[in-house]
PDB file of N, CA, C and O in Angstrom:
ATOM      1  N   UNK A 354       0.815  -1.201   0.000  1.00 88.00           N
ATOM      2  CA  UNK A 354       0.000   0.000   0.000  1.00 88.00           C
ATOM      3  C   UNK A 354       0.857   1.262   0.000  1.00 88.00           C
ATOM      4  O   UNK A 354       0.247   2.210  -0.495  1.00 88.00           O
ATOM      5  N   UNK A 355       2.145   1.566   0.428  1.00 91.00           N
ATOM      6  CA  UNK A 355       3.226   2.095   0.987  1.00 91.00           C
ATOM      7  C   UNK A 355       3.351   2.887  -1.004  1.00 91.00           C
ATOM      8  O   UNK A 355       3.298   3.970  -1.588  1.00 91.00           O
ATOM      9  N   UNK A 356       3.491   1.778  -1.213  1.00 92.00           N
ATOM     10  CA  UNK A 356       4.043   1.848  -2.823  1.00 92.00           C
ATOM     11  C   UNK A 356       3.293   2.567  -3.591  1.00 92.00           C
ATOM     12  O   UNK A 356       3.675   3.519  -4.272  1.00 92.00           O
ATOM     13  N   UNK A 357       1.899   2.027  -3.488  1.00 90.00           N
ATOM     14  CA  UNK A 357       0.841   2.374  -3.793  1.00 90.00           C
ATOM     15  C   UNK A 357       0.645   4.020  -4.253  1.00 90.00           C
ATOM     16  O   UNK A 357       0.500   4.738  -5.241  1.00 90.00           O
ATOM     17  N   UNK A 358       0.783   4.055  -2.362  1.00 90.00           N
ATOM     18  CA  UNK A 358       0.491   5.361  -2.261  1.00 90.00           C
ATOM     19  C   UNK A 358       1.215   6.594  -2.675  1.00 90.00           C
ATOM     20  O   UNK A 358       0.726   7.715  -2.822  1.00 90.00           O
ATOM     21  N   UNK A 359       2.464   6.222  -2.843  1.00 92.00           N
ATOM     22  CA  UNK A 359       3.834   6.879  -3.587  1.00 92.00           C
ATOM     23  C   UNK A 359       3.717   7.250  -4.902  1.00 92.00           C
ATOM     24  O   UNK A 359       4.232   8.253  -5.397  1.00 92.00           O
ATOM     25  N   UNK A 360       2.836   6.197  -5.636  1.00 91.00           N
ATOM     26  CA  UNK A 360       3.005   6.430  -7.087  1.00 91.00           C
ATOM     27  C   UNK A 360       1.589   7.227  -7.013  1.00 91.00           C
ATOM     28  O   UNK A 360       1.520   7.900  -8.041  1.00 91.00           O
ATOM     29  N   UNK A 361       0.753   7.368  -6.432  1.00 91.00           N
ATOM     30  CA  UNK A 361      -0.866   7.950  -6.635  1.00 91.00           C
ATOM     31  C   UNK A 361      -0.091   9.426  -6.264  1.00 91.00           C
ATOM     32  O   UNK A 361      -0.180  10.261  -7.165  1.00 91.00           O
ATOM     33  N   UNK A 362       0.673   9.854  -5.024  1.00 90.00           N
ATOM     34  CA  UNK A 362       1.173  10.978  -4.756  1.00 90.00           C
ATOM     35  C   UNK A 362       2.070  11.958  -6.267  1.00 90.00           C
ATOM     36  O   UNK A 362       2.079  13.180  -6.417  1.00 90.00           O
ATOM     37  N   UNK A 363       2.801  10.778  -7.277  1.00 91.00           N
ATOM     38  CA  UNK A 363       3.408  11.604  -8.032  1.00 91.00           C
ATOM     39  C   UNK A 363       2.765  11.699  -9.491  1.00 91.00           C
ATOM     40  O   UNK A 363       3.142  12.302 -10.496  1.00 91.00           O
ATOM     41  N   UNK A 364       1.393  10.693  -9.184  1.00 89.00           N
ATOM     42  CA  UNK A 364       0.156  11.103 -10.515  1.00 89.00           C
ATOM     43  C   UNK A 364       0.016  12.633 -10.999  1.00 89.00           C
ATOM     44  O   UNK A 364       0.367  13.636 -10.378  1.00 89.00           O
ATOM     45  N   UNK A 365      -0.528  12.562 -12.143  1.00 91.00           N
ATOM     46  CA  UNK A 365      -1.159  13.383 -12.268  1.00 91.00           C
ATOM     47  C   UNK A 365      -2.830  13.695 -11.374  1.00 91.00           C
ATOM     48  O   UNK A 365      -3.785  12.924 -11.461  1.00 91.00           O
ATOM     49  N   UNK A 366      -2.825  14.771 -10.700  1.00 95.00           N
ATOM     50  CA  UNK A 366      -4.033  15.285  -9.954  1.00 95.00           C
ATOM     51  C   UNK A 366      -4.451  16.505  -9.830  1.00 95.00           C
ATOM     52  O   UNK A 366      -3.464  17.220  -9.660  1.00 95.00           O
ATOM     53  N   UNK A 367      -5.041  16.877  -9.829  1.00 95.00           N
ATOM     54  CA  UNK A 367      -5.734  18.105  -9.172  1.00 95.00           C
ATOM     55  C   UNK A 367      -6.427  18.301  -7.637  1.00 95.00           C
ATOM     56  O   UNK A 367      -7.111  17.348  -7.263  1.00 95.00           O
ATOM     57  N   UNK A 368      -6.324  19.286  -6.851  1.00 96.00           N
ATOM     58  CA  UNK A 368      -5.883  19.369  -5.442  1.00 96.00           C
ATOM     59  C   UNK A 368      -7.656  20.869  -5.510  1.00 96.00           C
ATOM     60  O   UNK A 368      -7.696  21.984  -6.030  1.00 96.00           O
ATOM     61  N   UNK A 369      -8.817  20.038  -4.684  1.00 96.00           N
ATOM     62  CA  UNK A 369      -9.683  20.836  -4.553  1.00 96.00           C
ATOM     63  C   UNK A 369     -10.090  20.915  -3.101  1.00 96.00           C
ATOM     64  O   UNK A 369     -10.235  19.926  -2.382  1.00 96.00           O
ATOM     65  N   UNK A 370     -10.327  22.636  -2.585  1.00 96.00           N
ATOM     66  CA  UNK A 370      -9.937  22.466  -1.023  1.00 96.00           C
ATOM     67  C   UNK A 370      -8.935  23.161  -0.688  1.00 96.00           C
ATOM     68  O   UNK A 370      -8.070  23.395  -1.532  1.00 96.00           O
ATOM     69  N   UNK A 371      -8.800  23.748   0.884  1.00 97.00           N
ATOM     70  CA  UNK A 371      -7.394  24.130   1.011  1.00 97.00           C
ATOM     71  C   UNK A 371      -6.178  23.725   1.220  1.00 97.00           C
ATOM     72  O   UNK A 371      -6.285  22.889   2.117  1.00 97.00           O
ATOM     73  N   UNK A 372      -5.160  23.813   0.947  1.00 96.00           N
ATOM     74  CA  UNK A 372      -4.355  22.900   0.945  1.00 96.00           C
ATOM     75  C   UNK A 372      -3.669  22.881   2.825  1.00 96.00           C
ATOM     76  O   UNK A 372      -2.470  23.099   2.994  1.00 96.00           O
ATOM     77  N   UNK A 373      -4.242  22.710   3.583  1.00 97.00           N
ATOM     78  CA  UNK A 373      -4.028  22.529   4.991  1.00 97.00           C
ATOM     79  C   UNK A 373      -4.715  21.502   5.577  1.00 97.00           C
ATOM     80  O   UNK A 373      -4.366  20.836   6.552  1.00 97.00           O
ATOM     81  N   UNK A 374      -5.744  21.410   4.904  1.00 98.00           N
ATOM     82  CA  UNK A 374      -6.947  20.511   5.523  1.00 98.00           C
ATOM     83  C   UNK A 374      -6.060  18.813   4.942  1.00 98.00           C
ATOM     84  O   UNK A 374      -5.195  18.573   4.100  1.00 98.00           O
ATOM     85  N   UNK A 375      -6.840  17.967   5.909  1.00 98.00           N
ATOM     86  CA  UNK A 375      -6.426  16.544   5.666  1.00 98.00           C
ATOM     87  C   UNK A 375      -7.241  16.270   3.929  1.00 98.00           C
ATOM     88  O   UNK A 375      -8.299  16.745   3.517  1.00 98.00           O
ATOM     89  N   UNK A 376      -6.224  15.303   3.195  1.00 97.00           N
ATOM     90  CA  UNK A 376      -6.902  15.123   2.025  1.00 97.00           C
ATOM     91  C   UNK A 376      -6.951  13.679   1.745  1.00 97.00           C
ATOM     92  O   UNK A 376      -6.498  12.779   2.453  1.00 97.00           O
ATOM     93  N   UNK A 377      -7.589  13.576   0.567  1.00 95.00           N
ATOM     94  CA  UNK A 377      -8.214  12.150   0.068  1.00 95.00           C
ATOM     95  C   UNK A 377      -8.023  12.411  -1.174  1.00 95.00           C
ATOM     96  O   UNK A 377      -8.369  13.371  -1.862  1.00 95.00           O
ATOM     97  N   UNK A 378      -7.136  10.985  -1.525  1.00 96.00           N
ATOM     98  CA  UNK A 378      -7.371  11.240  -3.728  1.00 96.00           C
ATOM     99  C   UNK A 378      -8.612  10.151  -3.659  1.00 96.00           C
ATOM    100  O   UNK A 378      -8.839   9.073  -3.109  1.00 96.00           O
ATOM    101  N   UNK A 379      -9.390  11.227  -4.689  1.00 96.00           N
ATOM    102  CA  UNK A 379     -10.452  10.418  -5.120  1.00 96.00           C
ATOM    103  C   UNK A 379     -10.300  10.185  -6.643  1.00 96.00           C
ATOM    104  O   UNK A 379     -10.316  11.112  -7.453  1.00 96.00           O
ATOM    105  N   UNK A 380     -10.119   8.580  -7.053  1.00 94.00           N
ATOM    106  CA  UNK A 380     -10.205   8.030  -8.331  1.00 94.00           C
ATOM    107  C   UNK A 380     -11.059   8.479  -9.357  1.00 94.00           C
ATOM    108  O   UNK A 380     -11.338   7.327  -9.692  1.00 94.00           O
ATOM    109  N   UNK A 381     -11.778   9.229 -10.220  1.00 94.00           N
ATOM    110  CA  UNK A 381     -12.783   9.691 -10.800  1.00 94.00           C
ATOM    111  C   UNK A 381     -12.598   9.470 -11.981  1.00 94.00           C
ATOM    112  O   UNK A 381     -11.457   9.330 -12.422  1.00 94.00           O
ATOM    113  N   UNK A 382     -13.987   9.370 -12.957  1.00 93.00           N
ATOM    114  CA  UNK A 382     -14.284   9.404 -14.402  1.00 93.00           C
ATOM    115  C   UNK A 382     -14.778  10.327 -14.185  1.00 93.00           C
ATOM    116  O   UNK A 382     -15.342  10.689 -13.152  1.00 93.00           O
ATOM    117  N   UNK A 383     -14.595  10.960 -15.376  1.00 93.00           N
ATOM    118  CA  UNK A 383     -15.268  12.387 -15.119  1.00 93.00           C
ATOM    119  C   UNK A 383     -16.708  12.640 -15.688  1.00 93.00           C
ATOM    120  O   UNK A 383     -17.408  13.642 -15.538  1.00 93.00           O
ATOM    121  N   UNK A 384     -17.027  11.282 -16.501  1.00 92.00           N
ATOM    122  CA  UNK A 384     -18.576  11.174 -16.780  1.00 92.00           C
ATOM    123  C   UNK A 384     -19.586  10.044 -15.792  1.00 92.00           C
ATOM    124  O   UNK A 384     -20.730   9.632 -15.985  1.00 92.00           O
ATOM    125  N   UNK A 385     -18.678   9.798 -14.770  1.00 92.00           N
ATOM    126  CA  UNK A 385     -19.511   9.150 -13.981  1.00 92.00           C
ATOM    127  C   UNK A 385     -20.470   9.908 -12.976  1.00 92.00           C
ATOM    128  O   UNK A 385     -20.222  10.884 -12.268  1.00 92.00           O
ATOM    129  N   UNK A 386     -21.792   9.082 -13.135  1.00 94.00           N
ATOM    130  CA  UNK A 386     -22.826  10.382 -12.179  1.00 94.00           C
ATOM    131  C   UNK A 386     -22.668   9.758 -10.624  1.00 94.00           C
ATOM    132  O   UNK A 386     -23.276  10.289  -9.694  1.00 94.00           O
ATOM    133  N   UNK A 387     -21.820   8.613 -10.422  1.00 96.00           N
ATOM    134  CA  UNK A 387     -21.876   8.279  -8.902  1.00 96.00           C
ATOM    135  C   UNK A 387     -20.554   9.011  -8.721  1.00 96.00           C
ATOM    136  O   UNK A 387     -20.445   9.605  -7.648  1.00 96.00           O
ATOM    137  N   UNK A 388     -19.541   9.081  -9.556  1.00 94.00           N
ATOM    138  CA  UNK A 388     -18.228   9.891  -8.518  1.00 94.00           C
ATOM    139  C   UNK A 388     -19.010  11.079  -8.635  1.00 94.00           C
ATOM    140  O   UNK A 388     -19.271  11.453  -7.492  1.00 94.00           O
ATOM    141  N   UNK A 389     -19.483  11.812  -9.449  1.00 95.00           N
ATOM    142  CA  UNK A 389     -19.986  13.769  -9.685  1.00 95.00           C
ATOM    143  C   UNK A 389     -20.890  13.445  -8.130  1.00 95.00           C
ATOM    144  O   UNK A 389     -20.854  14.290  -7.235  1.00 95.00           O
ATOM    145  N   UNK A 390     -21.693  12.107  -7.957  1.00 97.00           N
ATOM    146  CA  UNK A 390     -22.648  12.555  -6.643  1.00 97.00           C
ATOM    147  C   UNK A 390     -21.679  12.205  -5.605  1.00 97.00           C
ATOM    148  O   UNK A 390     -21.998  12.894  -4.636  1.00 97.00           O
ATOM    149  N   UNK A 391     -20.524  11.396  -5.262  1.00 97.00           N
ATOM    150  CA  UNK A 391     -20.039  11.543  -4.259  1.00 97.00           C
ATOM    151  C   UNK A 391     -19.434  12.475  -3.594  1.00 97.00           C
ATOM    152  O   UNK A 391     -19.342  12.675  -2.383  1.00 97.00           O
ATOM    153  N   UNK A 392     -18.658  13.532  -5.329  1.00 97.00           N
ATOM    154  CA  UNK A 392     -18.062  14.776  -4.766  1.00 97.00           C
ATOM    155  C   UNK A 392     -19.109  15.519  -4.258  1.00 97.00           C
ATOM    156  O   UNK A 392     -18.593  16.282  -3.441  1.00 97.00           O
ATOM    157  N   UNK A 393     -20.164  15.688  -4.295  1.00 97.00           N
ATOM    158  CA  UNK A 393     -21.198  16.631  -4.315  1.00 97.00           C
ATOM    159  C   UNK A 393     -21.178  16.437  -2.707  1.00 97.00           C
ATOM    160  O   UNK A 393     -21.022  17.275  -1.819  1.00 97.00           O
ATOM    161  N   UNK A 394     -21.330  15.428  -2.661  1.00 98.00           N
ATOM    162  CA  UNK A 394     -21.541  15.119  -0.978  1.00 98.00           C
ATOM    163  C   UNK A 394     -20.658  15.480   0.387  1.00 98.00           C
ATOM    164  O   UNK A 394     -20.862  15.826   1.550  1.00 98.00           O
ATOM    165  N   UNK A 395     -19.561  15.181  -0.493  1.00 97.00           N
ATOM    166  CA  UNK A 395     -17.977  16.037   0.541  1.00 97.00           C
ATOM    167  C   UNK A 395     -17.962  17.496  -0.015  1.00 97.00           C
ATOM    168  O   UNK A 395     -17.031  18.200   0.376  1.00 97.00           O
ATOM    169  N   UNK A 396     -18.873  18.046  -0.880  1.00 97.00           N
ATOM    170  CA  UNK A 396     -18.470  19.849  -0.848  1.00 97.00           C
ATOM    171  C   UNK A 396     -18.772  19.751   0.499  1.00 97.00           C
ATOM    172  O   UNK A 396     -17.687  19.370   0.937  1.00 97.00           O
ATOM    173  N   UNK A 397     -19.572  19.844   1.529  1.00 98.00           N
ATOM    174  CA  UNK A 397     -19.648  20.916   2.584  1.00 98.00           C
ATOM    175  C   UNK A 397     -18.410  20.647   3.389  1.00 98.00           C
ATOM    176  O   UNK A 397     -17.985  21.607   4.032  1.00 98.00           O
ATOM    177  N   UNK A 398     -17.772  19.540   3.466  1.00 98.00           N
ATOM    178  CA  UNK A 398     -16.319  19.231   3.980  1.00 98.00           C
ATOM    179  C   UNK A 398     -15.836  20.054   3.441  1.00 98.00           C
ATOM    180  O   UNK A 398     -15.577  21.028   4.147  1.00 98.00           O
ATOM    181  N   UNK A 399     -15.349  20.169   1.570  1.00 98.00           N
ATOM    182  CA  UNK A 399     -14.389  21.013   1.768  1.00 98.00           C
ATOM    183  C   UNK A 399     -14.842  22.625   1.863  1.00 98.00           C
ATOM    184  O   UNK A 399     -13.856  23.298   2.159  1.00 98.00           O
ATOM    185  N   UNK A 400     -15.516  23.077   1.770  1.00 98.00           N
ATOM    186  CA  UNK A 400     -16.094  24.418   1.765  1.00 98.00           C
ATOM    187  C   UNK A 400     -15.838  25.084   3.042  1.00 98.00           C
ATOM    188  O   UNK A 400     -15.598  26.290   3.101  1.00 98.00           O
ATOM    189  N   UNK A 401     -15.897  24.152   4.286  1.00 98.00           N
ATOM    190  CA  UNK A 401     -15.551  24.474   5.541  1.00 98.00           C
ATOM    191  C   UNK A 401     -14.188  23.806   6.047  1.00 98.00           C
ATOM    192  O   UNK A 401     -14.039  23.347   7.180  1.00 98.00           O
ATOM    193  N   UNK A 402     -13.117  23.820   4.937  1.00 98.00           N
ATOM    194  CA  UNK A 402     -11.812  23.778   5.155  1.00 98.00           C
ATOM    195  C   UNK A 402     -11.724  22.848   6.226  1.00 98.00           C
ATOM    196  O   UNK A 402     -11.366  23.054   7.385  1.00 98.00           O
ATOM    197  N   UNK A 403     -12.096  21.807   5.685  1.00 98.00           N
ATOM    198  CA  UNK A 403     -11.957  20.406   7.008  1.00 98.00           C
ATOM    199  C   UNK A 403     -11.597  19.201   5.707  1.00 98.00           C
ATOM    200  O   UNK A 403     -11.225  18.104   6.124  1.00 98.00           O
ATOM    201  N   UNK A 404     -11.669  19.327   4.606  1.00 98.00           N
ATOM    202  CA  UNK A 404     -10.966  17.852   3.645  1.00 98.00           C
ATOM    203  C   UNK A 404     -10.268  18.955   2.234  1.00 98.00           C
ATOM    204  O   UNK A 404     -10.659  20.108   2.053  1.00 98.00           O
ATOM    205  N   UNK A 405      -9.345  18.358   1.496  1.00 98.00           N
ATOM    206  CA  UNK A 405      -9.194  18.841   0.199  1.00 98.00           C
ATOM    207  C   UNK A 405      -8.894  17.265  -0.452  1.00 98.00           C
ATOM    208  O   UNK A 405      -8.071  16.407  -0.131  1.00 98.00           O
ATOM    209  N   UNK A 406      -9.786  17.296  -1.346  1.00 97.00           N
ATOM    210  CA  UNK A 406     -10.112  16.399  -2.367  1.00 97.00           C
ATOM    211  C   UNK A 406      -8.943  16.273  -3.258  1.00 97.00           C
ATOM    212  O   UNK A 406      -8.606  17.354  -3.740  1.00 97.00           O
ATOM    213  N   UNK A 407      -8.086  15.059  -3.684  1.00 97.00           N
ATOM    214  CA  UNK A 407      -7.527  15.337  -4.668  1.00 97.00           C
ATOM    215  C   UNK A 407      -7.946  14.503  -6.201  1.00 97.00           C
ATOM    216  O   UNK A 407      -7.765  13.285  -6.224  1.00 97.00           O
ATOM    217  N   UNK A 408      -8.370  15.033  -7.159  1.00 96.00           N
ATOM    218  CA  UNK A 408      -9.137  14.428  -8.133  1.00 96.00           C
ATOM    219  C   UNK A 408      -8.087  13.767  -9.104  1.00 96.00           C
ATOM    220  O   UNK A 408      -7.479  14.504  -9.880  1.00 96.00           O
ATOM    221  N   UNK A 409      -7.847  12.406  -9.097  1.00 95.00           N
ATOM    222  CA  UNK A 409      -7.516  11.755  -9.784  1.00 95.00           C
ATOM    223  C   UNK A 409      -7.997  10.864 -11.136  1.00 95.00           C
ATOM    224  O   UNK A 409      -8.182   9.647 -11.150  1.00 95.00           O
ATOM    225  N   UNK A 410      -8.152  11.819 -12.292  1.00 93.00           N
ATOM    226  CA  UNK A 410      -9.437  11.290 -13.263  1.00 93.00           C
ATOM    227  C   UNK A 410      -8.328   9.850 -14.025  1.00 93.00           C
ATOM    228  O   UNK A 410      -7.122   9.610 -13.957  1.00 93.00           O
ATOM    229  N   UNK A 411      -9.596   9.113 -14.768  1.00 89.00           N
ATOM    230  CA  UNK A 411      -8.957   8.458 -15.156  1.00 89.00           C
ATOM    231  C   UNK A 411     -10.090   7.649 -16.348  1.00 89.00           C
ATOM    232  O   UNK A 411     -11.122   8.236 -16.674  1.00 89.00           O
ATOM    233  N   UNK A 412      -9.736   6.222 -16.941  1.00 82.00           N
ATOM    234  CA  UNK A 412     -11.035   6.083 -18.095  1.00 82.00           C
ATOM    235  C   UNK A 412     -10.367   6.043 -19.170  1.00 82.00           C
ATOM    236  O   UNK A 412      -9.610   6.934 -19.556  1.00 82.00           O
ATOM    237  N   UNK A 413     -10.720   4.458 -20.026  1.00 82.00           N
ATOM    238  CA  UNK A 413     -10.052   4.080 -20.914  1.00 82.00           C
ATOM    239  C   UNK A 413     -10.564   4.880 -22.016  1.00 82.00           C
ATOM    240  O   UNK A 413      -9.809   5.264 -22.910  1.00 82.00           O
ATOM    241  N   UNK A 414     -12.100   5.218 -21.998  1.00 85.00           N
ATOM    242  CA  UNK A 414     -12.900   5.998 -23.112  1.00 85.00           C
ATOM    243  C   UNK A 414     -12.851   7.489 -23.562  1.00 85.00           C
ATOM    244  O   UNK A 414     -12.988   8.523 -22.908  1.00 85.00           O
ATOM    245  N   UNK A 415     -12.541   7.209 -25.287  1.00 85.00           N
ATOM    246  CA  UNK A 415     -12.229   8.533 -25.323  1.00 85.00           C
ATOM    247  C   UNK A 415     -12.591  10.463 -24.689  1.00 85.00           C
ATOM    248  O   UNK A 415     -11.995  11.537 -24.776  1.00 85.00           O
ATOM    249  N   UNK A 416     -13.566  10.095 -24.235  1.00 80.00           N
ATOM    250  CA  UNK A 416     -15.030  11.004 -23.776  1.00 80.00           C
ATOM    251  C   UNK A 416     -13.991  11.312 -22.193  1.00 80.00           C
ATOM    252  O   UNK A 416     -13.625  12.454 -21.918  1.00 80.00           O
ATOM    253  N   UNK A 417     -13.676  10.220 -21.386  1.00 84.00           N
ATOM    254  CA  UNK A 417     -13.076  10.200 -20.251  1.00 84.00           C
ATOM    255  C   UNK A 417     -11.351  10.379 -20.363  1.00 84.00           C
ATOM    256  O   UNK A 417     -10.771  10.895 -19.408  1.00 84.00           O
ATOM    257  N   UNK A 418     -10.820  10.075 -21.182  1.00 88.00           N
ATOM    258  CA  UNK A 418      -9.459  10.816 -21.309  1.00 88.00           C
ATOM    259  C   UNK A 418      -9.370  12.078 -21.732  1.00 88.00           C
ATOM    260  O   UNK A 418      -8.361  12.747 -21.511  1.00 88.00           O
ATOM    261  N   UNK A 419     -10.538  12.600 -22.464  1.00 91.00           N
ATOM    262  CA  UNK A 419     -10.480  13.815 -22.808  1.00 91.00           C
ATOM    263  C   UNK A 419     -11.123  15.100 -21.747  1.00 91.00           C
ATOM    264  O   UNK A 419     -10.954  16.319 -21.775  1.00 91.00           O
ATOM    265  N   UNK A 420     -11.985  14.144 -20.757  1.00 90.00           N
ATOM    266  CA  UNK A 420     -12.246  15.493 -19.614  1.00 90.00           C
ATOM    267  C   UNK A 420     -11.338  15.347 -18.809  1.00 90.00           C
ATOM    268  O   UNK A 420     -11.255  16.406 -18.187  1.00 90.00           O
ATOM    269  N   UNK A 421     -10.164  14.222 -18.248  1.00 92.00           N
ATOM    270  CA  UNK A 421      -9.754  13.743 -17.425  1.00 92.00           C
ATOM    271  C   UNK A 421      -8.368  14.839 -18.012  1.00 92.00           C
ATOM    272  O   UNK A 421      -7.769  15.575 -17.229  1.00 92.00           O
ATOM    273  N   UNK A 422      -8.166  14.789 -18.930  1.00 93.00           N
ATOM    274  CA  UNK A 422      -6.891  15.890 -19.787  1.00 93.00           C
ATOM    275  C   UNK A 422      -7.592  17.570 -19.101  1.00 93.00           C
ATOM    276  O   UNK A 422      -6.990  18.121 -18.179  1.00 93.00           O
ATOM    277  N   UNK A 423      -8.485  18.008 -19.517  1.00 93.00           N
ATOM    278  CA  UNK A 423      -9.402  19.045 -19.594  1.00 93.00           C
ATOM    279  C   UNK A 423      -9.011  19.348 -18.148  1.00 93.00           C
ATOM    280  O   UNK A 423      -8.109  20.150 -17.904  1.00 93.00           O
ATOM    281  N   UNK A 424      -9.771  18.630 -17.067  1.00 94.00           N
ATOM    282  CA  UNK A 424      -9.494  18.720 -15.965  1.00 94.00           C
ATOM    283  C   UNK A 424      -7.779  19.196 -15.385  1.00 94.00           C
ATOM    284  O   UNK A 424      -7.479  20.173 -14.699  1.00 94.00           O
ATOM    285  N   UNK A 425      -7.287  18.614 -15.688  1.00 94.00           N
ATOM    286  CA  UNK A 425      -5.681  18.697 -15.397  1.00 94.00           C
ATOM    287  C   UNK A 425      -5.154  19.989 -16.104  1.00 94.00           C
ATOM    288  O   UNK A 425      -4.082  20.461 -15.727  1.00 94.00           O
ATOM    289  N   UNK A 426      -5.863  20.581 -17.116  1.00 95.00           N
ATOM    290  CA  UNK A 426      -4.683  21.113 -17.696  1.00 95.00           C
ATOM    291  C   UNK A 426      -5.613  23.052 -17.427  1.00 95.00           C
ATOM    292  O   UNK A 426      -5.106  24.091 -17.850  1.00 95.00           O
ATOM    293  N   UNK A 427      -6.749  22.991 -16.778  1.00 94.00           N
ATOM    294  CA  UNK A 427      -7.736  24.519 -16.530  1.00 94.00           C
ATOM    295  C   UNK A 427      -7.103  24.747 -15.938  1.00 94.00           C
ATOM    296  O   UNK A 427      -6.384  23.953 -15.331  1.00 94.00           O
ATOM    297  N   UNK A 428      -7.086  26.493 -15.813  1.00 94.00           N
ATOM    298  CA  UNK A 428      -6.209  27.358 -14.660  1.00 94.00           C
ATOM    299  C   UNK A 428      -7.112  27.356 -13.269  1.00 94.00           C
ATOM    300  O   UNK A 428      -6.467  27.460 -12.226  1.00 94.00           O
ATOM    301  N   UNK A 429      -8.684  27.236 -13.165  1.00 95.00           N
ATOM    302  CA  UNK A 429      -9.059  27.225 -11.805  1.00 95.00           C
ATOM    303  C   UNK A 429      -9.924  25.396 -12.066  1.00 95.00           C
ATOM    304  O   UNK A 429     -11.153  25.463 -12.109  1.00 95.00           O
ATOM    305  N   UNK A 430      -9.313  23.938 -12.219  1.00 94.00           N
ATOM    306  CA  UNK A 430     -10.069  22.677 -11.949  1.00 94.00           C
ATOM    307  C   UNK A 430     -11.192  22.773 -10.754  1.00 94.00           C
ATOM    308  O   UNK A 430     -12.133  21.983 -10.830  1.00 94.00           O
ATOM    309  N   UNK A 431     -11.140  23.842  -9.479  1.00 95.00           N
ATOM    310  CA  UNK A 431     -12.035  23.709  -8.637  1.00 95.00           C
ATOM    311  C   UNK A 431     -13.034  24.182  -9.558  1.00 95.00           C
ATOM    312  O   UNK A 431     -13.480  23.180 -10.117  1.00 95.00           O
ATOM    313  N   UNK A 432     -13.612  25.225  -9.996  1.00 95.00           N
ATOM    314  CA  UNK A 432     -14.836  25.817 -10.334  1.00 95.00           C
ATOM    315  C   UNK A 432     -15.136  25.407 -11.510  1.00 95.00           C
ATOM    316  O   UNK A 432     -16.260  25.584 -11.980  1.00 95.00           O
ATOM    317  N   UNK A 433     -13.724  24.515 -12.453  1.00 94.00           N
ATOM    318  CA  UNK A 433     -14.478  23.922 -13.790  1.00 94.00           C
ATOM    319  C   UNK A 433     -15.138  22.678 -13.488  1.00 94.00           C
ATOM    320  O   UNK A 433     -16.100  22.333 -14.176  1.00 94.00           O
ATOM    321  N   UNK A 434     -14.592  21.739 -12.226  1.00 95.00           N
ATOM    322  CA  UNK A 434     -15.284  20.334 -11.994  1.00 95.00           C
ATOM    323  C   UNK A 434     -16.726  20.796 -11.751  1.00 95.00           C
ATOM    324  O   UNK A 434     -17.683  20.401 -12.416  1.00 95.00           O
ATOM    325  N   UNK A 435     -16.803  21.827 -10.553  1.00 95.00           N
ATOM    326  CA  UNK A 435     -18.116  22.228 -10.203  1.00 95.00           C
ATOM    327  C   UNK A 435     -19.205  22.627 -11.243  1.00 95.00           C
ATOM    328  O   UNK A 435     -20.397  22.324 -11.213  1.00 95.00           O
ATOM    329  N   UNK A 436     -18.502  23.414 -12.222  1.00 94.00           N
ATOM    330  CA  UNK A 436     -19.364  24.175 -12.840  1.00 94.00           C
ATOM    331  C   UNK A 436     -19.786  22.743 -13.782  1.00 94.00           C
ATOM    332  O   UNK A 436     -20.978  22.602 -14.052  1.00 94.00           O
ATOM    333  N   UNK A 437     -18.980  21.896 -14.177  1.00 93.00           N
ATOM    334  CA  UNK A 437     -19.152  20.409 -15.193  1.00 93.00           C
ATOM    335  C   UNK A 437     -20.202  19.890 -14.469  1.00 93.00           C
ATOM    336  O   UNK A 437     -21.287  19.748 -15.033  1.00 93.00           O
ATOM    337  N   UNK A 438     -20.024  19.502 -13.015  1.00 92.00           N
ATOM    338  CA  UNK A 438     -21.314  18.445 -12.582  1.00 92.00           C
ATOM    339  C   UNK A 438     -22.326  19.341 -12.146  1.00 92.00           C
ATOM    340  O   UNK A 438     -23.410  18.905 -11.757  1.00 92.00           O
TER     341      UNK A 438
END
């Protein structure tokens, strides 16, 4: 898990939240409606600076490498994920 967690740390991600608060990478497709409802569910965590999410997209399908790119490469990923789901 040690290992694991080493290589998820030097992924590509995006970091939503402040960066003080304890965080969680969350695995995501970015057309999935159960990850869009799980983030939905930890906004009030991070909104009140108690988690920062780190979004790790991913998805063999073209549709999902191409928001999962999209995602990574916006100047503000917090307000484009939001504004997407």
């Amino acid at each position: 898990s040690e290992s694991i967690y080493a290589e998820v740390e030097k992924s590509n991600w995006v970091a939503i939240g402040d960066a003080q608060a304890p965080y969680l990478y969350m695995f995501v497709n970015v057309n999935c409606e159960h990850c869009q409802k799980f983030f939905q569910d930890l906004i009030p965590a991070v909104d009140a600076k108690q988690l920062q999410i780190r979004l790790v997209p991913f998805g063999k399908a073209e549709a999902n490498r191409d928001g999962g790119a999209a995602l990574l490469s916006v100047k503000d990923p917090d307000a484009a994920w939001r504004a997407y789901i």
